[in-house]
Coordinates of C-alpha atoms in Angstrom, one line a residue:
M18 CA 79.4 128.1 99.0
N19 CA 79.6 124.3 99.3
W20 CA 78.0 122.2 102.0
L21 CA 81.2 121.8 103.9
E22 CA 81.7 125.6 104.2
L23 CA 78.1 126.0 105.2
L24 CA 78.7 123.4 108.0
G25 CA 81.5 125.6 109.3
W26 CA 79.3 128.7 109.3
V27 CA 76.5 126.8 111.1
G28 CA 78.9 125.6 113.8
S29 CA 80.3 129.1 114.3
A30 CA 76.8 130.6 114.5
V31 CA 75.7 128.0 117.1
L32 CA 78.8 128.8 119.1
V33 CA 78.1 132.5 119.1
W34 CA 74.4 131.9 119.8
S35 CA 75.3 129.8 122.9
L36 CA 77.2 132.7 124.4
L37 CA 74.0 134.9 124.2
Q38 CA 72.0 132.5 126.4
T39 CA 71.1 133.6 130.0
R40 CA 70.2 130.0 131.0
I41 CA 73.3 128.2 132.1
L42 CA 72.2 124.7 131.1
R43 CA 71.1 125.9 127.6
L44 CA 74.4 127.8 127.2
R45 CA 76.5 124.6 127.9
A46 CA 74.3 122.4 125.7
L47 CA 74.4 124.8 122.7
N48 CA 78.1 125.4 123.1
L49 CA 78.7 121.6 123.1
L50 CA 76.6 121.3 119.9
G51 CA 78.6 124.1 118.2
C52 CA 81.9 122.4 119.2
L53 CA 80.8 119.1 117.8
I54 CA 79.9 120.6 114.5
L55 CA 83.2 122.5 114.3
I56 CA 85.1 119.3 115.2
G57 CA 83.6 117.7 112.1
Y58 CA 84.2 120.7 109.9
N59 CA 87.8 121.2 110.9
A60 CA 88.6 117.5 110.6
A61 CA 87.2 117.5 107.1
I62 CA 89.4 120.4 106.0
Q63 CA 92.3 119.0 108.2
V64 CA 92.8 122.0 110.4
W65 CA 94.0 120.0 113.3
P66 CA 94.7 122.7 115.9
M67 CA 91.1 123.8 115.7
V68 CA 90.0 120.2 116.0
G69 CA 92.0 119.9 119.2
L70 CA 90.6 123.2 120.5
N71 CA 87.0 122.2 120.0
V72 CA 87.7 118.7 121.4
V73 CA 88.9 120.3 124.6
L74 CA 86.0 122.7 124.7
A75 CA 83.5 119.9 124.1
G76 CA 85.1 118.0 127.0
I77 CA 84.7 121.0 129.3
N78 CA 81.1 121.4 128.3
I79 CA 80.4 117.7 128.9
W80 CA 82.0 117.9 132.3
Y81 CA 79.9 120.9 133.4
L82 CA 76.7 119.4 131.9
R83 CA 77.2 116.2 133.7
G84 CA 77.6 118.0 137.0
M85 CA 74.6 120.2 136.5
L86 CA 72.3 117.3 135.5
A87 CA 73.6 115.2 138.4
T88 CA 72.8 117.9 141.0
R89 CA 69.6 119.4 139.6
H90 CA 67.5 117.3 142.1
D91 CA 70.2 117.2 144.8
A92 CA 68.9 118.6 148.1
A93 CA 72.5 119.1 149.2
T94 CA 73.0 121.5 146.3
Y95 CA 70.0 123.7 146.9
Q96 CA 68.9 125.1 150.2
V97 CA 65.6 126.7 151.3
V98 CA 66.0 129.7 153.6
E99 CA 62.9 131.3 155.2
V100 CA 63.0 135.1 155.5
G101 CA 60.6 137.7 156.8
V102 CA 58.1 139.2 154.3
H103 CA 59.6 142.6 155.1
D104 CA 63.2 141.4 154.7
Q105 CA 65.4 144.0 153.0
F106 CA 67.3 141.4 150.9
L107 CA 64.0 139.8 149.8
A108 CA 62.8 143.3 148.7
H109 CA 66.1 143.9 146.9
T110 CA 65.8 140.6 145.0
L111 CA 62.3 141.3 144.0
R112 CA 63.4 144.8 142.7
V113 CA 66.4 143.5 140.8
H114 CA 64.2 140.9 139.0
G115 CA 61.1 143.0 138.9
A116 CA 60.8 143.1 135.1
D117 CA 61.4 139.4 134.6
I118 CA 58.9 138.6 137.5
A119 CA 56.2 140.7 135.8
R120 CA 56.8 138.8 132.6
F121 CA 55.8 135.5 134.1
N122 CA 53.5 136.8 136.9
P123 CA 51.7 139.8 135.4
G124 CA 49.3 140.2 138.4
F125 CA 51.9 140.0 141.1
R126 CA 52.3 142.9 143.6
W127 CA 54.6 143.0 146.6
P128 CA 54.3 143.7 149.4
P129 CA 50.5 143.4 149.8
A130 CA 48.7 145.9 152.0
D131 CA 48.0 143.2 154.7
A132 CA 51.6 141.8 154.8
G133 CA 52.7 141.0 158.3
P134 CA 55.8 139.3 159.6
A135 CA 56.2 135.6 158.8
T136 CA 55.6 133.5 161.9
G137 CA 58.2 130.9 161.0
S138 CA 56.4 127.9 162.6
G139 CA 53.0 126.7 163.8
P140 CA 49.8 126.1 162.0
A141 CA 48.5 128.4 159.3
A142 CA 46.3 131.2 160.4
D143 CA 42.8 131.2 159.0
P144 CA 42.1 134.5 157.1
G145 CA 38.4 134.0 158.0
S146 CA 39.2 134.5 161.7
G147 CA 39.5 138.2 161.4
G148 CA 43.2 138.4 162.1
P149 CA 46.0 139.3 159.7
V150 CA 46.7 136.9 156.9
E151 CA 49.8 134.8 157.6
R152 CA 52.4 135.2 154.9
S153 CA 55.6 133.3 154.3
A154 CA 58.7 134.0 152.2
F155 CA 61.4 131.6 151.1
L156 CA 64.6 132.0 149.1
V157 CA 66.1 129.0 147.3
V158 CA 69.8 129.3 147.2
R159 CA 72.7 127.5 145.6
A160 CA 75.8 128.2 147.7
D161 CA 75.6 132.0 148.1
E162 CA 73.5 132.7 145.0
V163 CA 69.7 133.2 145.0
V164 CA 68.1 131.0 142.4
G165 CA 64.4 131.2 143.3
V166 CA 61.8 133.0 145.4
V167 CA 58.6 131.5 146.8
L168 CA 56.0 133.7 148.5
A169 CA 52.8 132.3 150.0
H170 CA 49.8 133.1 152.2
A171 CA 47.3 131.1 154.2
E172 CA 43.8 130.5 153.0
P173 CA 41.0 128.7 154.9
H174 CA 40.9 124.9 155.3
G175 CA 44.7 124.4 155.4
V176 CA 45.4 125.8 151.9
A177 CA 48.7 127.5 151.1
Q178 CA 48.2 129.9 148.2
I179 CA 51.4 130.7 146.3
D180 CA 51.7 134.3 145.4
L181 CA 55.0 134.0 143.6
D182 CA 57.1 131.2 142.4
Y183 CA 60.1 132.7 140.6
V184 CA 63.3 131.2 139.2
T185 CA 66.2 133.4 138.1
Q186 CA 67.1 133.3 134.4
R187 CA 70.3 131.3 134.9
F188 CA 68.5 128.4 136.6
R189 CA 65.3 128.4 134.6
D190 CA 66.1 125.0 133.0
F191 CA 66.1 123.6 136.5
T192 CA 63.2 123.2 139.1
P193 CA 64.5 124.6 142.4
G194 CA 60.9 125.1 143.5
E195 CA 60.7 121.4 144.1
F196 CA 62.8 121.8 147.3
V197 CA 60.1 124.0 148.7
Y198 CA 57.1 121.8 147.8
R199 CA 58.3 118.3 147.7
R200 CA 61.5 117.9 149.7
S201 CA 60.8 119.9 152.8
R202 CA 58.2 120.2 155.5
L203 CA 57.9 123.9 155.2
F204 CA 54.1 123.7 154.5
T205 CA 53.1 120.5 156.4
D206 CA 54.8 121.7 159.6
R207 CA 52.5 124.8 159.5
G208 CA 49.4 122.7 159.2
F209 CA 48.8 123.1 155.5
R210 CA 47.2 120.2 153.6
R211 CA 47.2 121.7 150.1
V212 CA 49.3 124.0 148.0
V213 CA 47.8 126.0 145.1
S214 CA 49.8 127.5 142.3
P215 CA 50.0 131.3 141.6
P216 CA 47.0 132.7 139.7
G217 CA 47.8 133.7 136.1
M218 CA 51.3 132.4 136.1
V219 CA 52.8 132.1 132.6
A220 CA 54.4 128.8 131.6
P221 CA 53.8 126.9 134.9
Y222 CA 56.0 123.8 135.5
Y223 CA 54.0 122.2 138.3
H224 CA 53.0 119.1 136.4
R225 CA 56.6 118.0 136.8
L226 CA 56.4 118.2 140.6
G227 CA 53.3 116.1 141.2
F228 CA 50.7 118.8 141.1
H229 CA 47.4 118.1 139.4
R230 CA 45.3 120.4 137.3
H231 CA 42.3 121.9 139.1
G232 CA 40.5 124.5 136.9
D233 CA 43.0 127.3 136.1
A234 CA 45.4 126.3 138.8
Y235 CA 47.6 123.4 139.8
V236 CA 47.1 121.8 143.2
L237 CA 49.4 119.7 145.4
D238 CA 47.8 117.6 148.2
L239 CA 50.3 117.3 151.0
P240 CA 50.7 114.2 153.3
A241 CA 49.6 114.4 156.9
P242 CA 52.6 115.1 159.2
A243 CA 54.0 112.1 161.0
P244 CA 53.0 111.8 164.7
A245 CA 55.5 113.2 167.2
G246 CA 58.2 110.6 168.0
A247 CA 57.4 108.5 164.9
S248 CA 60.5 107.2 163.0

């Protein structure tokens, strides 16, 4: 086997490998790489129909990659929807992705014994007051597809403790959680001043969202809400 034939096999292997990816961004990137390798191989052996095919496929991959990268931080592409902690669709989502959630959040259990309905607005309840712990649940969606789940509860002194921050496999190369923490007032409008990452989370990504390391956790200090009527 000469080096040119080896190049063809490598390109074909990369193309097949790309189709096995569950992450959509990685699938497109690897598929593009395989197409580029096969363009070079087929041009070298002068199989022009295959060159044309791979040029077209490479162009399609570039088109989709450009769109995905351009909208990965676009607030118009991803929306945050609050749901009740006992919402049936939330429960269904957690069941469907249960094995994958356990892989990255081995200590996560839902629902907790003290779970009450999400209040939806107002300052965070203080667990030290003797009342039920306030819990909130958010779904991050892209069109009609759920791409992430964020569950949190209130701790004393304006702290929002994240219980779960999960991104589905297809969108794991993106950071849809940023729309919960950085691009919405979902926490500040409830009186929270600090957000703390989930305990024991595997492969956290919070350093990319402005969180700072504090012991074994990541912490985000939130700005004070603007006074009513301020522009």
